[in-house]
mmCIF file of C-alpha atoms in Angstrom:
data_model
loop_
_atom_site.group_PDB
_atom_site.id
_atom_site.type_symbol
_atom_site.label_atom_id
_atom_site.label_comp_id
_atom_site.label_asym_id
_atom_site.label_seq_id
_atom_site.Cartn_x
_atom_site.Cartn_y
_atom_site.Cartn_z
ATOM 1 C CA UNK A 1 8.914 5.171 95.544
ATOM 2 C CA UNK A 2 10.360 7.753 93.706
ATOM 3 C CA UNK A 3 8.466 11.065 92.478
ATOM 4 C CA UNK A 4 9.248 14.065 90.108
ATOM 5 C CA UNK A 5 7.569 17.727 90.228
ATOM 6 C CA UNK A 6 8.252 19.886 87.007
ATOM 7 C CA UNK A 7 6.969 23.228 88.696
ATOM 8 C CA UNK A 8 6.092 25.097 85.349
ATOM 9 C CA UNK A 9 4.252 23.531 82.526
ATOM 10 C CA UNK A 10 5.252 26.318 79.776
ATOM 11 C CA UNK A 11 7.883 28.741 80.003
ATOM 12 C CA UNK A 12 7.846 31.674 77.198
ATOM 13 C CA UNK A 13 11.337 33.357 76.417
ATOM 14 C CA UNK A 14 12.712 35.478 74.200
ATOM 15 C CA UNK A 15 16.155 34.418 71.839
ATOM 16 C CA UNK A 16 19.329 35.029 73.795
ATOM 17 C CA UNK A 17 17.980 35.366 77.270
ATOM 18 C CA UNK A 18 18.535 32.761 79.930
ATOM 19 C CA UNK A 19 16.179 30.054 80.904
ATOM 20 C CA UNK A 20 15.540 27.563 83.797
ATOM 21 C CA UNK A 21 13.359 24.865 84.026
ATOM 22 C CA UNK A 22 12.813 23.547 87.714
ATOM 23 C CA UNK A 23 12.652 20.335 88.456
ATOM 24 C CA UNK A 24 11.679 18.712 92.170
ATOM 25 C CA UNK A 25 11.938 15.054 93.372
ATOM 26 C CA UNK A 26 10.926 13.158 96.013
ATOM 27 C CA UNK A 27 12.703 9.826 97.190
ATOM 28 C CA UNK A 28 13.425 7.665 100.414
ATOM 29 C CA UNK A 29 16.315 6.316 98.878
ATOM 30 C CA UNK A 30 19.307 7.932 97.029
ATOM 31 C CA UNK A 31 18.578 8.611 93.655
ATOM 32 C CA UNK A 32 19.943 9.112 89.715
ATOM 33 C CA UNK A 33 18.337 12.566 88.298
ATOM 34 C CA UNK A 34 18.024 12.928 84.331
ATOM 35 C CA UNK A 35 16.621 15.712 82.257
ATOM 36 C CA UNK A 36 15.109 14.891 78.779
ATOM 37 C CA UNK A 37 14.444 16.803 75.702
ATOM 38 C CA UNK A 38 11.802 15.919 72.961
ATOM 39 C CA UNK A 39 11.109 17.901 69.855
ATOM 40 C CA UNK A 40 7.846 17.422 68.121
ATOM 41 C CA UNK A 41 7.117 13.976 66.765
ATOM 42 C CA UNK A 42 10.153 12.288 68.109
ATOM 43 C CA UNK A 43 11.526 10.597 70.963
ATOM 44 C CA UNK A 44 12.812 11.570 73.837
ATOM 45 C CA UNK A 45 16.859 12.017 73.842
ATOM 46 C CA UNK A 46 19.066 12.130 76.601
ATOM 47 C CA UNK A 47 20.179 15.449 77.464
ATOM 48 C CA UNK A 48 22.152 15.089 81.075
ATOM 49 C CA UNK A 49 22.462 13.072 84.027
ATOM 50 C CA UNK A 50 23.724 13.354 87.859
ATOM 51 C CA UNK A 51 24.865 10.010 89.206
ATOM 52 C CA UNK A 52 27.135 11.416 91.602
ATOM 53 C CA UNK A 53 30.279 13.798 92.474
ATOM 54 C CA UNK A 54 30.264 17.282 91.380
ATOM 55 C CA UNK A 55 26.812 18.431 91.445
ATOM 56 C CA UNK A 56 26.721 20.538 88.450
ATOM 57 C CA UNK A 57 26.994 18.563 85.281
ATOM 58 C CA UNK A 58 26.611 19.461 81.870
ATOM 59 C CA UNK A 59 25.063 18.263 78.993
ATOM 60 C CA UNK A 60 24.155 18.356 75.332
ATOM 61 C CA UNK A 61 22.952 21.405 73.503
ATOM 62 C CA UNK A 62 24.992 24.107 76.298
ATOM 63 C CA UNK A 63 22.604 22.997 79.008
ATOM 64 C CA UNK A 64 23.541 22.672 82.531
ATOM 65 C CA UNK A 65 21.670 21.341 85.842
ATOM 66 C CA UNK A 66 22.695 21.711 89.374
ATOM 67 C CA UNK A 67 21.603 19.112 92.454
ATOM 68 C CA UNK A 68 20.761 20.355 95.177
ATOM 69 C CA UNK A 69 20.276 17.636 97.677
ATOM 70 C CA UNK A 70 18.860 19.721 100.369
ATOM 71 C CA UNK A 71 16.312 21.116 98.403
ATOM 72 C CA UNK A 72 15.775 18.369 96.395
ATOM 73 C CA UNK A 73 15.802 19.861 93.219
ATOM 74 C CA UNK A 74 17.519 19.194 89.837
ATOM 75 C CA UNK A 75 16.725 22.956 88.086
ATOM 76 C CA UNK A 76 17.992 22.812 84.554
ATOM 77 C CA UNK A 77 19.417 26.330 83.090
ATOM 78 C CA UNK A 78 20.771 27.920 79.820
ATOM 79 C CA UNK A 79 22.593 31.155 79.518
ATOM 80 C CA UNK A 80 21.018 31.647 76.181
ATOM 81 C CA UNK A 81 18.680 29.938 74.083
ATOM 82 C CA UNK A 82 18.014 29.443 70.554
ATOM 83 C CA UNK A 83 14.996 28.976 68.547
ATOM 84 C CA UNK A 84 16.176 25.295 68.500
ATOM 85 C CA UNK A 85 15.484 24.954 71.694
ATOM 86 C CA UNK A 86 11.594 24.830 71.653
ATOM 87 C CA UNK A 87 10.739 21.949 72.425
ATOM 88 C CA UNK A 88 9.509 19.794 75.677
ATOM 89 C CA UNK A 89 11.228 19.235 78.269
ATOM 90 C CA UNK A 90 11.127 16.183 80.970
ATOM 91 C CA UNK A 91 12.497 15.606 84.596
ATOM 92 C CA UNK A 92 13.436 12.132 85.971
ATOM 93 C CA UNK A 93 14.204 9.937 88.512
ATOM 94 C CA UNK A 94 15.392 6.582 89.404
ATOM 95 C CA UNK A 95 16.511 5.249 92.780
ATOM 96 C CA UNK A 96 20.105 3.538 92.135
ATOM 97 C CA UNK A 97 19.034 0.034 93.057
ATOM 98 C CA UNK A 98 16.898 -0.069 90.011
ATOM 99 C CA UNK A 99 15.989 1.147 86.853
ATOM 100 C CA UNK A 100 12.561 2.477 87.543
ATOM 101 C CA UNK A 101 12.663 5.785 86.125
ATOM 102 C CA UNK A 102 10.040 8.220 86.897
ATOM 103 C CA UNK A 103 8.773 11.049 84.381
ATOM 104 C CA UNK A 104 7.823 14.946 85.466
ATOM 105 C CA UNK A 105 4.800 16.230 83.575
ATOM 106 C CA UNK A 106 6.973 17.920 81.260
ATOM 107 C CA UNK A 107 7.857 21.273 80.740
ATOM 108 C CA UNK A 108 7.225 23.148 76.719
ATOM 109 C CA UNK A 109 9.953 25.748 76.658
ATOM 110 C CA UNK A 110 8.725 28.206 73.736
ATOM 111 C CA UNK A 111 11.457 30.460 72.705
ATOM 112 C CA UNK A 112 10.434 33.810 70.501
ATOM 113 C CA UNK A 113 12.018 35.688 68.599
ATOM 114 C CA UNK B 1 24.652 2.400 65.699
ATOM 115 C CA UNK B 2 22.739 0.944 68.390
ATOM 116 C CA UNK B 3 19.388 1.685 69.187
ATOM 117 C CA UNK B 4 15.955 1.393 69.140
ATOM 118 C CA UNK B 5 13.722 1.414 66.171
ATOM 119 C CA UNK B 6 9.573 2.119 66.273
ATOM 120 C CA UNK B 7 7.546 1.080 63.217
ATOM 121 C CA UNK B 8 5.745 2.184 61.477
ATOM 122 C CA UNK B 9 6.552 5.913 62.444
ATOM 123 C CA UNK B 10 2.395 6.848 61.263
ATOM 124 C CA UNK B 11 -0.422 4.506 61.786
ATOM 125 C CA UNK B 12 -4.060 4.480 61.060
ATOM 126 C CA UNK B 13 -6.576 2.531 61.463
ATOM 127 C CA UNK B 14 -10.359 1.692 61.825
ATOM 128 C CA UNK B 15 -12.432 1.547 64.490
ATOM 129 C CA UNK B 16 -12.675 -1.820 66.176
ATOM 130 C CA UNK B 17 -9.518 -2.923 64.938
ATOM 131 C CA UNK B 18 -6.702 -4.704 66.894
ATOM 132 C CA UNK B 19 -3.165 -3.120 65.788
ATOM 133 C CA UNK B 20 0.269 -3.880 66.223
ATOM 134 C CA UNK B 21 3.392 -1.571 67.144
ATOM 135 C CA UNK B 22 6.908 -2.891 66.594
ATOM 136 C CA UNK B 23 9.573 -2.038 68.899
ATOM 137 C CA UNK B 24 13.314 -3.715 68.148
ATOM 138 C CA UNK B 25 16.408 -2.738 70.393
ATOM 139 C CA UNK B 26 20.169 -4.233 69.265
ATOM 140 C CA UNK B 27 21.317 -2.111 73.080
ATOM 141 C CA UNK B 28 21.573 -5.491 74.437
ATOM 142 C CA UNK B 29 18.967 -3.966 76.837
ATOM 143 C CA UNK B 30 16.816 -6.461 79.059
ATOM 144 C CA UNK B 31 14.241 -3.720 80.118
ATOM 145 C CA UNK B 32 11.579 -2.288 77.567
ATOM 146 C CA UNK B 33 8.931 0.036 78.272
ATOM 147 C CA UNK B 34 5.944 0.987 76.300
ATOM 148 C CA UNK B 35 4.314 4.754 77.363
ATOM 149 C CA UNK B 36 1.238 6.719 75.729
ATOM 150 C CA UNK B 37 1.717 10.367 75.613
ATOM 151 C CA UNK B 38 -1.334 12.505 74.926
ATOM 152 C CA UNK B 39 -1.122 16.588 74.422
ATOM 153 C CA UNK B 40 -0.352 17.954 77.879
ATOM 154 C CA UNK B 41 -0.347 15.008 79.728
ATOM 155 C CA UNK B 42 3.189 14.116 80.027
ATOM 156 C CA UNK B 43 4.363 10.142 79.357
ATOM 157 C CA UNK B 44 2.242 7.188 80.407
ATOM 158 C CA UNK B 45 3.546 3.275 81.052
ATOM 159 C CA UNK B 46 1.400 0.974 79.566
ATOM 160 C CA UNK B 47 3.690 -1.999 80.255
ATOM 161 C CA UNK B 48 7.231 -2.997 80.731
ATOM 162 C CA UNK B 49 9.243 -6.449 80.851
ATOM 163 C CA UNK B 50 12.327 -6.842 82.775
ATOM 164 C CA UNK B 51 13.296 -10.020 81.260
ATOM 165 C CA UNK B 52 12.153 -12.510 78.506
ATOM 166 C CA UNK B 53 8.808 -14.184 78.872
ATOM 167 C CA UNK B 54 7.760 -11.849 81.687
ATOM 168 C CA UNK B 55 6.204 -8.593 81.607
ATOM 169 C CA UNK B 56 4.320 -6.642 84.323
ATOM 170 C CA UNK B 57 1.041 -3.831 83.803
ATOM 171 C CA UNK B 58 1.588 -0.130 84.335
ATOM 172 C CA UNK B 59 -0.678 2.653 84.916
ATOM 173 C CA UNK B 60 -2.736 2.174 82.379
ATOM 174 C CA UNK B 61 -2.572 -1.017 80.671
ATOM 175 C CA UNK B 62 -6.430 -1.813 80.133
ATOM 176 C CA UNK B 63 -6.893 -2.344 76.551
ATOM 177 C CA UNK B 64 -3.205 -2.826 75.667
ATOM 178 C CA UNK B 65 -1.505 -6.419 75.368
ATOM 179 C CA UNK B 66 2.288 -7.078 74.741
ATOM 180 C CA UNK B 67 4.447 -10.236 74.356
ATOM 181 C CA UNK B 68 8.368 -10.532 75.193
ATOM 182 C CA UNK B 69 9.558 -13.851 72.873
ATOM 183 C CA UNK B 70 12.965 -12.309 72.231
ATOM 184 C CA UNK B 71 15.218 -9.505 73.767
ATOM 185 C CA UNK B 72 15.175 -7.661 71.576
ATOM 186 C CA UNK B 73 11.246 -7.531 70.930
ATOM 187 C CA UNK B 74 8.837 -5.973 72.622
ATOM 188 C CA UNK B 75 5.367 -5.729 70.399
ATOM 189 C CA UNK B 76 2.204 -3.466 71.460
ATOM 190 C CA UNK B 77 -1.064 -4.422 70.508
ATOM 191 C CA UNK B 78 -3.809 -1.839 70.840
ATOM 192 C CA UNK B 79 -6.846 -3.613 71.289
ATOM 193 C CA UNK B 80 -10.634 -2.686 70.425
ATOM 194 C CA UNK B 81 -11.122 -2.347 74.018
ATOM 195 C CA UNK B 82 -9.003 0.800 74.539
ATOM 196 C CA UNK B 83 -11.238 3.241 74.556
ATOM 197 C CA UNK B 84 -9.252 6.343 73.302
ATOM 198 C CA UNK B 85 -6.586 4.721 71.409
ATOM 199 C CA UNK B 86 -5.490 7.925 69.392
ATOM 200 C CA UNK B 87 -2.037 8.818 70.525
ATOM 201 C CA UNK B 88 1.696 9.102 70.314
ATOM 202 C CA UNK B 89 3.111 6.012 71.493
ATOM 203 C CA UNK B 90 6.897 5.701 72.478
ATOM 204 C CA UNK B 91 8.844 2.645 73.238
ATOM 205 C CA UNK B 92 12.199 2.731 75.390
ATOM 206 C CA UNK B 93 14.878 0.471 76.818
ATOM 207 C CA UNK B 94 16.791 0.207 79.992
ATOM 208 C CA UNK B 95 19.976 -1.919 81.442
ATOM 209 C CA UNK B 96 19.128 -3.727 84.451
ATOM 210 C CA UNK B 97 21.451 -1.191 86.016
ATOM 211 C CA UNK B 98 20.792 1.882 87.356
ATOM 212 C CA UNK B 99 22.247 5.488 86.171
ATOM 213 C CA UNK B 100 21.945 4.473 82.508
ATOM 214 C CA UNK B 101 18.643 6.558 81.892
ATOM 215 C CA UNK B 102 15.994 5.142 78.940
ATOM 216 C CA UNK B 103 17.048 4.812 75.728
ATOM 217 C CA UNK B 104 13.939 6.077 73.711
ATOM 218 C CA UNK B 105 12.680 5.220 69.986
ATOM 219 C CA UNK B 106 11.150 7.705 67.758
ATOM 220 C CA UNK B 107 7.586 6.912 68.704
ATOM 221 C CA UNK B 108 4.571 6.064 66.494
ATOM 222 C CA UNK B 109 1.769 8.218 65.855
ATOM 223 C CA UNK B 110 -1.513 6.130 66.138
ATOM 224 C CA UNK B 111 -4.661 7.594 64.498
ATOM 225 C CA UNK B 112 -8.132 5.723 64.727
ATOM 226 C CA UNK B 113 -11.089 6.997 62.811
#
């Protein structure tokens, strides 16, 4: 089975400065890595995935995450946020003969002004 | 626009009192997935169904029932017997195919008193 270790549970930044999020999995098998992003009182939406090839991809929103298979990680990273981005922020997993996707903990990224 | 649509978006309701979430998907999905999130605890899986007529327990399905008539419904009914059942509640759907991520509805925000 698949596993997923969000390694900070709040991260406090000021407007404009960069951010990352780490994200670490743990699988048997090869894997599909996601990140999520859910503002308050929604769902959560898609934000970027790494199914294979170059291992950094980019998503919605100016985010970017980069695999690193050796490590196992799947850190997520903005060169500078906005307000807008406050919001929570989930790591996930799912091996690629399924669809069972597995959640991190989530991660509230609280950006000041 | 395909999707998936949660109703009603704010629910509340009585102690003792069986109630019913609605999930519809038109994402030609076969996989649904009910999860509780509470503050600071990340997401939960109640239950999911991988196919019509069948339907498997998650983590913490006590209390919780669903049916699967149709594909594209996937009901929630919080029983009396849950305990706690004050929550955020979020449906989502799934291919049978890897790499596709969840697609997530916009939740509904049970409130027992």
């Amino acid at each position: 089975a698949q596993s997923v270790t969000q390694l900070d549970s709040q991260v406090p930044v000021f407007e404009e400065a960069p951010v990352e999020l780490r994200c670490n999995y743990s699988s048997s098998v090869s894997v599909y890595l996601f990140w999520y992003v859910q503002y308050p009182n929604q769902g959560l939406q898609l934000l970027l995935k790494y199914l294979s090839g170059s291992t950094l991809v980019k998503g919605i929103n100016g985010f970017e995450a980069e695999f690193n298979k050796s490590q196992t990680s799947f850190h997520l990273r903005k060169p500078s946020v906005h307000i807008s981005d406050t919001a929570e922020y989930f790591c996930a997993v799912s091996a690629f003969n399924n669809n069972d996707m597995r959640f991190g903990a989530g991660t509230r990224l609280t950006v000041k002004p | 626009d395909g999707g998936i649509t949660q109703s009603p978006k704010y629910l509340f309701r009585k102690e003792g009192q069986n109630v019913t979430l609605s999930c519809e998907q038109n994402l030609n999905h076969d996989a649904m997935y009910w999860y509780r999130q509470d503050p600071g605890q990340g997401l939960r899986l109640i239950y999911y169904s991988q196919i019509v007529n069948d339907f498997q327990k998650g983590d913490i399905a006590e209390g919780y029932s669903v049916s699967r008539e149709k594909k594209e419904s996937f009901p929630l009914t919080v029983t009396s017997a849950q305990k706690n059942p004050t929550a955020f509640y979020l449906c989502a759907s799934a291919p049978p195919a890897g790499g596709r991520g969840y697609t997530f509805g916009s939740g509904t925000r049970l409130t027992v008193v």
